Short mmCIF file of C-alpha atoms in Angstrom, two decimals:
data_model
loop_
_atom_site.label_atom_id
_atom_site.label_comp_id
_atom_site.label_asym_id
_atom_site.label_seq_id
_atom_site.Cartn_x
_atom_site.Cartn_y
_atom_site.Cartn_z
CA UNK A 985 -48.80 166.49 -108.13
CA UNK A 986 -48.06 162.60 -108.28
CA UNK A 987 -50.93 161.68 -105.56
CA UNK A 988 -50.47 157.99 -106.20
CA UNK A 989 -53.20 156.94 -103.15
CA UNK A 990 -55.15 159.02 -105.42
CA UNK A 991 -56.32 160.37 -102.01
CA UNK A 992 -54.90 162.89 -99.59
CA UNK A 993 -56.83 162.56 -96.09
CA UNK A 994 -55.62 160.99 -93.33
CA UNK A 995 -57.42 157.95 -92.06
CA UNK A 996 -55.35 156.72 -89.25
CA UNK A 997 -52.36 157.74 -87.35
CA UNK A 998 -50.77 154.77 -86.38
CA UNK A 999 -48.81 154.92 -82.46
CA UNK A 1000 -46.82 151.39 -81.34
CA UNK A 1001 -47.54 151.04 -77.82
CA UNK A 1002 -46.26 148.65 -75.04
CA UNK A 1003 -49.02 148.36 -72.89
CA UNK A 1004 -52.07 149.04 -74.88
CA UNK A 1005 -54.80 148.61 -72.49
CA UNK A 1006 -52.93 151.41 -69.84
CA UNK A 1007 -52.45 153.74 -73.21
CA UNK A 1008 -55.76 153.39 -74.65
CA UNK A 1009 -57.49 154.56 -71.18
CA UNK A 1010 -54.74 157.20 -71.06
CA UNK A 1011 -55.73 158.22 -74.51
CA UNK A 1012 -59.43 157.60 -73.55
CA UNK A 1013 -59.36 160.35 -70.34
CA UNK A 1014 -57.44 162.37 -72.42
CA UNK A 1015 -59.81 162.27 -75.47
CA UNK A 1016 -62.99 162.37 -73.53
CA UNK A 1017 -64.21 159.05 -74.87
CA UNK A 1018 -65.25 155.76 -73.72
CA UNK A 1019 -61.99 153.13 -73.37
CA UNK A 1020 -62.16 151.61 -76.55
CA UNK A 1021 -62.81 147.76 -77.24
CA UNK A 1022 -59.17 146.09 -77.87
CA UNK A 1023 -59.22 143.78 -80.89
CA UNK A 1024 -56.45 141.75 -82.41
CA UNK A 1025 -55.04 140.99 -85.95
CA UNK A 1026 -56.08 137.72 -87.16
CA UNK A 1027 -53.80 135.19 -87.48
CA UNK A 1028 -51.65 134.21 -90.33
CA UNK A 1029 -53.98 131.14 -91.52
CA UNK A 1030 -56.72 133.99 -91.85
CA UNK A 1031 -54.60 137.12 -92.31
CA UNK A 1032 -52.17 135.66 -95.00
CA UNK A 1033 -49.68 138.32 -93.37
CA UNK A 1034 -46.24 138.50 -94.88
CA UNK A 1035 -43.32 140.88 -93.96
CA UNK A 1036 -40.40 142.05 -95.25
CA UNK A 1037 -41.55 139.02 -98.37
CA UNK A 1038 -42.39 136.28 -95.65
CA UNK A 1039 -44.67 134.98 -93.85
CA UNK A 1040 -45.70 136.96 -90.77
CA UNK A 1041 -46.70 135.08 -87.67
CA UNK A 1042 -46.91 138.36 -85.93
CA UNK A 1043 -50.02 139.66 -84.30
CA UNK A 1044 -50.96 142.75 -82.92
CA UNK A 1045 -53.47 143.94 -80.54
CA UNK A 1046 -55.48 147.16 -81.76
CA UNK A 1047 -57.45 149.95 -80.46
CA UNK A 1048 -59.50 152.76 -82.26
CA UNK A 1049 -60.54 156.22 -81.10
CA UNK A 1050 -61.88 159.04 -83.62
CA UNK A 1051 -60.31 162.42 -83.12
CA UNK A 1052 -61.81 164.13 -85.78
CA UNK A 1053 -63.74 163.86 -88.87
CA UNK A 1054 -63.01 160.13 -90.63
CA UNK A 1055 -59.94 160.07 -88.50
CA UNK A 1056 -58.90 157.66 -85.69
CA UNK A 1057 -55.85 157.12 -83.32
CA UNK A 1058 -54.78 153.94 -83.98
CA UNK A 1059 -52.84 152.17 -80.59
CA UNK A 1060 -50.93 148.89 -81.79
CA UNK A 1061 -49.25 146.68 -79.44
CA UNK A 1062 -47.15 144.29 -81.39
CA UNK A 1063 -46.01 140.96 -80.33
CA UNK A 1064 -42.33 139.89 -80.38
CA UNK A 1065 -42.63 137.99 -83.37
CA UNK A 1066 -41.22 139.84 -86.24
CA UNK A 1067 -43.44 142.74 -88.12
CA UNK A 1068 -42.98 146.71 -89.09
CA UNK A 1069 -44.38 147.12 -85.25
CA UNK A 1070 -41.82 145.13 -83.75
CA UNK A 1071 -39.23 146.78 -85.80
CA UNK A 1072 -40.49 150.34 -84.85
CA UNK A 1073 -40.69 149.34 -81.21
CA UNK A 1074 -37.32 147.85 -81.09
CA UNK A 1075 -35.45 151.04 -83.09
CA UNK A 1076 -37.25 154.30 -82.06
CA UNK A 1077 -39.55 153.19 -79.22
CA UNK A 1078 -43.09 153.65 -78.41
CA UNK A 1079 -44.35 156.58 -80.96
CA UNK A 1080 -46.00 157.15 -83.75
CA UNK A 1081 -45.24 154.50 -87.00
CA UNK A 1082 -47.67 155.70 -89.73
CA UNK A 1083 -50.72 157.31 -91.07
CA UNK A 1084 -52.86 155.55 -93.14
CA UNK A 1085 -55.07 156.21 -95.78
CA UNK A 1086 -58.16 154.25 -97.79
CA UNK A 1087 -57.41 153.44 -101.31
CA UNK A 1088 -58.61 151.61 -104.23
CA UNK A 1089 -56.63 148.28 -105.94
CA UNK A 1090 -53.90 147.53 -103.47
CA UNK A 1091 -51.78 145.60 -106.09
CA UNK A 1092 -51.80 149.04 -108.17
CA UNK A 1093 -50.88 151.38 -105.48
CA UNK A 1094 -48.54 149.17 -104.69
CA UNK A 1095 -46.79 149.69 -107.82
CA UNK A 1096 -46.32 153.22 -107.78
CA UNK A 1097 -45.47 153.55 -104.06
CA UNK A 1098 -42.53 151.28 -105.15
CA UNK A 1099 -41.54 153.49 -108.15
CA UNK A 1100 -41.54 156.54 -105.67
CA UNK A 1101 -39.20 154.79 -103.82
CA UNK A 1102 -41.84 153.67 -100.86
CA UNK A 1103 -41.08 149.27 -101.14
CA UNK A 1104 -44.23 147.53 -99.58
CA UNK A 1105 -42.95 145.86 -96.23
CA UNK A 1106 -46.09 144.50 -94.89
CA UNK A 1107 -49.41 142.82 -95.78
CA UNK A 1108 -52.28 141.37 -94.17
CA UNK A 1109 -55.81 140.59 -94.60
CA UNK A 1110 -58.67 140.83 -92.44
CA UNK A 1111 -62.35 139.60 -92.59
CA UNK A 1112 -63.21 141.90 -95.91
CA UNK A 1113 -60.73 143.68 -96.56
CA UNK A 1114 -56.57 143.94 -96.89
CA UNK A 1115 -54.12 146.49 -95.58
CA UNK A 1116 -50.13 147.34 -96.69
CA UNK A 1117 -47.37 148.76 -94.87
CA UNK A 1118 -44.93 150.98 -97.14
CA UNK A 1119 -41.66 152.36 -95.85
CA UNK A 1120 -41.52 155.58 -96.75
CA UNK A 1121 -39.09 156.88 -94.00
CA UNK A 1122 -36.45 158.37 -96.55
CA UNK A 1123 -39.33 160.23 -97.96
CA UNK A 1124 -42.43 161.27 -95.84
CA UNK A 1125 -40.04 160.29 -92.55
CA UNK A 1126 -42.60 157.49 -91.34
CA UNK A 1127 -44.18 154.34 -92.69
CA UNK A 1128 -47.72 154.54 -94.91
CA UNK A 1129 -50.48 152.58 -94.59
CA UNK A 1130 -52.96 151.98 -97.45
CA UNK A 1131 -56.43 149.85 -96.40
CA UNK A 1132 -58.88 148.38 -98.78
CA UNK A 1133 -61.93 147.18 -98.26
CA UNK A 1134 -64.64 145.16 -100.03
CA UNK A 1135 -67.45 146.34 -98.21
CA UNK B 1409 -63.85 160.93 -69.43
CA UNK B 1410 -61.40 164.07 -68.11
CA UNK B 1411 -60.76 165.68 -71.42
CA UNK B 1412 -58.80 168.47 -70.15
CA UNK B 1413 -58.36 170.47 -73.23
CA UNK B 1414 -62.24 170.19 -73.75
CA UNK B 1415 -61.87 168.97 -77.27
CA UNK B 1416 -60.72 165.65 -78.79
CA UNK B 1417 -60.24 166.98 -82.50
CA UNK B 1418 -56.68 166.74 -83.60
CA UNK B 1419 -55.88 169.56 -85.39
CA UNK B 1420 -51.87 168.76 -86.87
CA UNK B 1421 -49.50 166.07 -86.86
CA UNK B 1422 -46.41 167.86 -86.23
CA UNK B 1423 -43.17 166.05 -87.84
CA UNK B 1424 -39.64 166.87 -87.47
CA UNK B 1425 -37.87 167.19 -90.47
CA UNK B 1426 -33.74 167.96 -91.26
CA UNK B 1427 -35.17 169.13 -94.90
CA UNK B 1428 -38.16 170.83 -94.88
CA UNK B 1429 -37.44 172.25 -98.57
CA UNK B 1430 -37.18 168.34 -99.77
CA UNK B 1431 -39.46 166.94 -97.41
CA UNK B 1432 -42.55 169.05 -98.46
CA UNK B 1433 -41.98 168.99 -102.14
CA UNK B 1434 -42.05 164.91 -101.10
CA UNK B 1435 -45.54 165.47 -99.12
CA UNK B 1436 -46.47 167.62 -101.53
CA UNK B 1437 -46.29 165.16 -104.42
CA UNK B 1438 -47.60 162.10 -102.31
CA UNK B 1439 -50.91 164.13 -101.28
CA UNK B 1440 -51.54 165.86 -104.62
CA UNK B 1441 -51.13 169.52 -103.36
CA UNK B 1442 -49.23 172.20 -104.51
CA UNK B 1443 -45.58 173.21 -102.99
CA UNK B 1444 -46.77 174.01 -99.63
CA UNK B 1445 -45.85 178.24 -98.48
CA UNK B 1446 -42.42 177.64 -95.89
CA UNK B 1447 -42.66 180.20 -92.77
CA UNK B 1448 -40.76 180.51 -89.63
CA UNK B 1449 -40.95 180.71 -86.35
CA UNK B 1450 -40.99 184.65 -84.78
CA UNK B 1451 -37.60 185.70 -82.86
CA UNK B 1452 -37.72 185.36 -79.22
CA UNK B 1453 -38.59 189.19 -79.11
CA UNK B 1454 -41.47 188.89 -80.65
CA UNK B 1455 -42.34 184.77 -79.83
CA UNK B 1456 -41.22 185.26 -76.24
CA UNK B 1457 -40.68 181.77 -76.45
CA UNK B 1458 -39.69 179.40 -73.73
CA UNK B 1459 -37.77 176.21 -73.15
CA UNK B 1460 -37.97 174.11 -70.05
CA UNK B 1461 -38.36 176.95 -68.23
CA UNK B 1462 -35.23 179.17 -69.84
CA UNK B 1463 -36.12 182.10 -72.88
CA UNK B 1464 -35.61 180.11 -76.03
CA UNK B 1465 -33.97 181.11 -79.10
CA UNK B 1466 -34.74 178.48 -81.33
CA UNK B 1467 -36.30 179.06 -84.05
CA UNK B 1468 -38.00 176.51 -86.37
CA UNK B 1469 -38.80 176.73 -90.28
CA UNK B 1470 -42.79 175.41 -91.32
CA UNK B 1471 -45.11 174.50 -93.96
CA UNK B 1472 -48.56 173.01 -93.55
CA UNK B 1473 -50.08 170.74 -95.37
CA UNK B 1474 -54.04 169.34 -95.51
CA UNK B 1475 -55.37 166.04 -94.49
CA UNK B 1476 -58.56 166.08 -93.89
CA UNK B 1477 -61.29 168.48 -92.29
CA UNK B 1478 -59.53 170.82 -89.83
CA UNK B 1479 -56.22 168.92 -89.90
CA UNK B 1480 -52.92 169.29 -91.25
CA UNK B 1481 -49.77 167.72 -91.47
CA UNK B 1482 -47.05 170.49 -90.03
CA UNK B 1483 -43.57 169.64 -91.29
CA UNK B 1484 -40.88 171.70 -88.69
CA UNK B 1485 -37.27 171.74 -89.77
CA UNK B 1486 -35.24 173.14 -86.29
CA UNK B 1487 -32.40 175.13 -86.05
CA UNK B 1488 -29.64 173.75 -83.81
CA UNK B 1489 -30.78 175.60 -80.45
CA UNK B 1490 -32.38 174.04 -77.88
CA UNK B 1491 -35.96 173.25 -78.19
CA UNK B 1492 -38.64 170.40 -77.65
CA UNK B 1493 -38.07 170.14 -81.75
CA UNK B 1494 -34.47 169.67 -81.60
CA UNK B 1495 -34.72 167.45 -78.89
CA UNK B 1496 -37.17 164.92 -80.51
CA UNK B 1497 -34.10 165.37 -83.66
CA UNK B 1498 -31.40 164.77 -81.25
CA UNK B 1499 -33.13 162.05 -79.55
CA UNK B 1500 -35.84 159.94 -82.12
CA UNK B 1501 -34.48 161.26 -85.58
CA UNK B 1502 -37.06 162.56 -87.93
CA UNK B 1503 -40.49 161.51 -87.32
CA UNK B 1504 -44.00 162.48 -85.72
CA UNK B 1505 -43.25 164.57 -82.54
CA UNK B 1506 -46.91 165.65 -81.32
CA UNK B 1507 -50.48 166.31 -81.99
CA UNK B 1508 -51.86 169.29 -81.97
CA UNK B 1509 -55.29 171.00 -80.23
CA UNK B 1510 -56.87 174.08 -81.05
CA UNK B 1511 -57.99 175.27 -76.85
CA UNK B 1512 -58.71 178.10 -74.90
CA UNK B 1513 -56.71 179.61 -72.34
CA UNK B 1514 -53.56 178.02 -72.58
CA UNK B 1515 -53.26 178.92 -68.64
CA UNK B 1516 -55.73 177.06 -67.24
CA UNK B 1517 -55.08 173.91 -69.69
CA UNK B 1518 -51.09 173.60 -69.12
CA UNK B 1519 -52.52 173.33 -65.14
CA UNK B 1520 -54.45 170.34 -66.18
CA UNK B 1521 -52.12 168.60 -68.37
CA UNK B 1522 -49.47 169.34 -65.49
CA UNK B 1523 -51.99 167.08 -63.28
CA UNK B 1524 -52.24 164.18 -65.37
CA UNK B 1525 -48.37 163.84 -65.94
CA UNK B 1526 -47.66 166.39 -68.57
CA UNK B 1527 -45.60 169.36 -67.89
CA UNK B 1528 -45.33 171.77 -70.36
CA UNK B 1529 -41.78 172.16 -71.90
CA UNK B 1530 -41.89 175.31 -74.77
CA UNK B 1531 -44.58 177.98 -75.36
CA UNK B 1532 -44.09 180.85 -77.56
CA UNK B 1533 -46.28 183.14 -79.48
CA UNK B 1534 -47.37 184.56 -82.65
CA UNK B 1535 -48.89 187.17 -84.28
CA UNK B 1536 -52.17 186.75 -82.73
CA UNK B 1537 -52.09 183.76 -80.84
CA UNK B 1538 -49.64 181.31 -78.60
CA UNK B 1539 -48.45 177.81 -78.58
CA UNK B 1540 -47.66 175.17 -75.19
CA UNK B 1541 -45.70 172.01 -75.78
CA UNK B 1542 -46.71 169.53 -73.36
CA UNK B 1543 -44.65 166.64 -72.65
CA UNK B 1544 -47.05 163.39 -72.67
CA UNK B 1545 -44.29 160.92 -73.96
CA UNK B 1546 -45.27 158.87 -70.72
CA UNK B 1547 -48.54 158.12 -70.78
CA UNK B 1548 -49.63 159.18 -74.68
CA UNK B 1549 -46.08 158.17 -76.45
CA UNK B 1550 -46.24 162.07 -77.96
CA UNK B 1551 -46.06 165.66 -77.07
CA UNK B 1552 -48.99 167.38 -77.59
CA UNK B 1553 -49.36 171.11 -78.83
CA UNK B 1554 -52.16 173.09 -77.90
CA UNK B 1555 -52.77 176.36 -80.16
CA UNK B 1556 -54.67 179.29 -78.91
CA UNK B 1557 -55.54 182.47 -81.22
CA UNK B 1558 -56.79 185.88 -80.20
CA UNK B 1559 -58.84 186.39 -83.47
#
């Protein structure tokens, strides 16, 4: 019993999209919620985004929809540019590429996601807070997100 | 706002695994819960399961995992028959194959779902309930599983 999030609950599930503003009403009729605002990930001057250990000029354009207690669908449609969306897009296809979770010291989980054998392959920042990518397909068979926020 | 199963609470994140014995000692360790219990599907007397229409033989080997409130992670390692399970193996590789909903009457549901674009492609029962697999790879980029018990 490892638990090195120090948290097991879900906080996102993470589904690459194409078109996000035809999925997210899809999702929306489907859900029984309002379409969703559609934001986008800042970019890198703001985000300080790297991948795969360099800078990431990638963006992404988000969407958020709660289907269940502290637990949203997360719709990303990636840009061409590089990122672990692009990469998921371009190998598997649209689908889901990770759940996430809300953690504590990034740096530290960092560390022992790596010594299970889950390398970091993303990072970003956004207003107050940061989030990391963590391929853990060998493992857990898709990729882990861990966001931190200051607030 | 449709919502034609009448609920927008996901329930399980169903992901196809070649190892279920490896993969849920993995989740098990990453989530901080004990070795999770490993169950399989009923035979097709007794699941009177379905495939695209033809009965289905395949059976599938499970273990369930929480969370969060009222969700699980379902890990489902197939056997090589066909099935919406070893299709998603065939096809995607290991990864998330649907979401699951708990409804009522499965009937009336799979007639929505087959109006907005998704058919259903495997139901089966258990002890005291019944599954659909719907295919929604179109238009929500998953299959979604609705689960209906008796008790």
């Amino acid at each position: 019993m490892l638990q090195p999030l120090e948290t097991g609950k879900v906080a996102q599930i993470g589904i690459i999209v194409k078109d996000i503003e035809k999925t997210a009403r899809d999702y929306a009729d489907f859900l029984g919620l309002p379409m969703p605002e559609i934001s986008e990930t800042d970019a890198i001057e703001k985000s300080h985004a790297t991948y795969r250990g360099k800078p990431c000029e990638a963006r992404a354009k988000l969407a958020f929809m709660k289907v269940g207690e502290g637990i949203d669908i997360e719709l990303i449609q990636p840009d061409e540019k590089p990122s672990t969306w692009r990469e998921f897009l371009d190998e598997k296809g649209e689908g889901v590429h990770h759940i996430a979770f809300w953690i504590k010291d990034t740096k530290g989980k960092a560390k022992k996601l790596e010594m299970m054998g889950m390398p970091m392959v993303q990072y970003g920042e956004w207003g107050t807070g940061r989030y990391g990518y963590f391929d853990a397909t060998e493992t857990l068979k898709l990729v882990i997100e861990t966001l931190e926020s200051d607030s």
